[in-house]
Amino acid sequence: MSQANIPNITPTISITIGDSVNLLLASIALEELALAHIINAEAEKIQYVLGTLPGSDGLSPPATLSNLLAIDRSVERTLQEVIKKEILLQIKLDNIVNGLPISPPPNP
């Protein structure tokens, strides 16, 4: 068997520390936005099952106690995963902030 031939690709990428910090913070913000949408969807799921979602008549026939408990478990599992992701995002943010170079304040 012959050795793989990998081409030498050396693109020129010009990015400053400030640019990279901004990109990292933007990625955190976008992930937070996605999590907010997930939380909202879970809230709407509960509202739909209870028949309190605006513009919806809810379930027909109405949800039983076992249906409500199943939805509760589903929402709880989803929110647990959201919380785990939030913890990871907090760690990511802390690492970014702690890794920033500290420069002296400007002279007045």
CSV table of C-alpha atoms in Angstrom, one decimal:
chain,number,residue,atom,x,y,z
A,1,MET,CA,0.0,0.0,0.0
A,2,SER,CA,1.4,3.4,-0.9
A,3,GLN,CA,1.5,6.4,1.4
A,4,ALA,CA,-1.2,9.0,1.0
A,5,ASN,CA,-0.2,12.2,-0.9
A,6,ILE,CA,-1.5,15.2,1.0
A,7,PRO,CA,-1.0,18.5,-0.7
A,8,ASN,CA,0.7,21.3,1.1
A,9,ILE,CA,-2.0,23.8,1.8
A,10,THR,CA,-0.9,26.8,3.7
A,11,PRO,CA,-3.5,29.5,3.3
A,12,THR,CA,-2.8,33.0,4.6
A,13,ILE,CA,-5.2,33.8,7.4
A,14,SER,CA,-5.0,37.2,8.9
A,15,ILE,CA,-6.9,37.5,12.2
A,16,THR,CA,-6.1,39.5,15.3
A,17,ILE,CA,-6.7,38.5,18.9
A,18,GLY,CA,-9.5,41.0,19.0
A,19,ASP,CA,-11.1,39.4,16.0
A,20,SER,CA,-10.9,35.9,17.5
A,21,VAL,CA,-12.3,37.1,20.8
A,22,ASN,CA,-15.2,38.7,19.0
A,23,LEU,CA,-15.9,35.5,17.0
A,24,LEU,CA,-15.8,33.4,20.1
A,25,LEU,CA,-18.2,35.7,21.9
A,26,ALA,CA,-20.5,35.8,18.9
A,27,SER,CA,-20.5,32.0,18.9
A,28,ILE,CA,-21.5,31.9,22.5
A,29,ALA,CA,-24.3,34.5,21.8
A,30,LEU,CA,-25.6,32.4,19.0
A,31,GLU,CA,-25.6,29.2,21.1
A,32,GLU,CA,-27.5,31.1,23.8
A,33,LEU,CA,-30.0,32.3,21.3
A,34,ALA,CA,-30.5,28.7,20.1
A,35,LEU,CA,-31.0,27.6,23.7
A,36,ALA,CA,-33.6,30.3,24.3
A,37,HIS,CA,-35.5,29.0,21.3
A,38,ILE,CA,-35.4,25.5,22.7
A,39,ILE,CA,-36.7,26.7,26.1
A,40,ASN,CA,-39.5,28.7,24.3
A,41,ALA,CA,-40.5,25.6,22.3
A,42,GLU,CA,-40.7,23.6,25.5
A,43,ALA,CA,-42.9,26.2,27.1
A,44,GLU,CA,-45.2,26.3,24.0
A,45,LYS,CA,-45.4,22.5,24.2
A,46,ILE,CA,-46.7,22.7,27.8
A,47,GLN,CA,-49.1,25.5,26.8
A,48,TYR,CA,-50.4,23.5,23.9
A,49,VAL,CA,-51.1,20.4,26.0
A,50,LEU,CA,-52.8,22.5,28.6
A,51,GLY,CA,-54.9,24.3,26.0
A,52,THR,CA,-53.5,27.8,26.9
A,53,LEU,CA,-51.3,28.4,23.8
A,54,PRO,CA,-52.6,31.5,22.1
A,55,GLY,CA,-54.1,30.6,18.7
A,56,SER,CA,-54.5,27.0,19.5
A,57,ASP,CA,-57.4,24.9,20.8
A,58,GLY,CA,-55.1,22.4,22.5
A,59,LEU,CA,-55.5,18.7,22.4
A,60,SER,CA,-58.8,17.0,21.5
A,61,PRO,CA,-59.6,15.1,23.6
A,62,PRO,CA,-57.9,17.0,26.5
A,63,ALA,CA,-54.7,15.6,27.9
A,64,THR,CA,-55.0,13.0,30.6
A,65,LEU,CA,-52.9,13.0,33.8
A,66,SER,CA,-50.6,10.4,32.3
A,67,ASN,CA,-50.2,12.6,29.2
A,68,LEU,CA,-49.3,15.6,31.4
A,69,LEU,CA,-46.8,13.5,33.3
A,70,ALA,CA,-45.2,12.3,30.1
A,71,ILE,CA,-44.9,15.9,28.8
A,72,ASP,CA,-43.4,17.0,32.1
A,73,ARG,CA,-40.7,14.3,31.9
A,74,SER,CA,-40.0,15.2,28.3
A,75,VAL,CA,-39.6,18.9,29.2
A,76,GLU,CA,-37.6,18.1,32.3
A,77,ARG,CA,-35.1,16.0,30.2
A,78,THR,CA,-34.8,18.7,27.6
A,79,LEU,CA,-34.2,21.4,30.2
A,80,GLN,CA,-31.6,19.3,31.9
A,81,GLU,CA,-29.7,19.1,28.6
A,82,VAL,CA,-30.1,22.9,28.2
A,83,ILE,CA,-28.7,23.4,31.7
A,84,LYS,CA,-25.7,21.2,30.8
A,85,LYS,CA,-25.1,23.3,27.7
A,86,GLU,CA,-25.4,26.5,29.7
A,87,ILE,CA,-22.7,25.3,32.1
A,88,LEU,CA,-20.4,24.5,29.1
A,89,LEU,CA,-21.0,27.9,27.7
A,90,GLN,CA,-20.2,29.6,31.0
A,91,ILE,CA,-16.9,27.7,31.1
A,92,LYS,CA,-16.2,28.7,27.5
A,93,LEU,CA,-16.9,32.4,28.4
A,94,ASP,CA,-14.8,32.2,31.5
A,95,ASN,CA,-11.9,30.8,29.5
A,96,ILE,CA,-12.2,33.5,27.0
A,97,VAL,CA,-12.4,36.3,29.5
A,98,ASN,CA,-9.5,34.9,31.6
A,99,GLY,CA,-7.4,34.4,28.5
A,100,LEU,CA,-7.7,38.1,27.4
A,101,PRO,CA,-4.4,40.0,27.5
A,102,ILE,CA,-4.6,42.6,30.2
A,103,SER,CA,-3.4,46.1,29.1
A,104,PRO,CA,-2.9,49.1,31.3
A,105,PRO,CA,-5.7,51.7,31.3
A,106,PRO,CA,-5.1,54.7,29.0
A,107,ASN,CA,-3.5,57.8,30.5
A,108,PRO,CA,-5.9,60.7,31.1
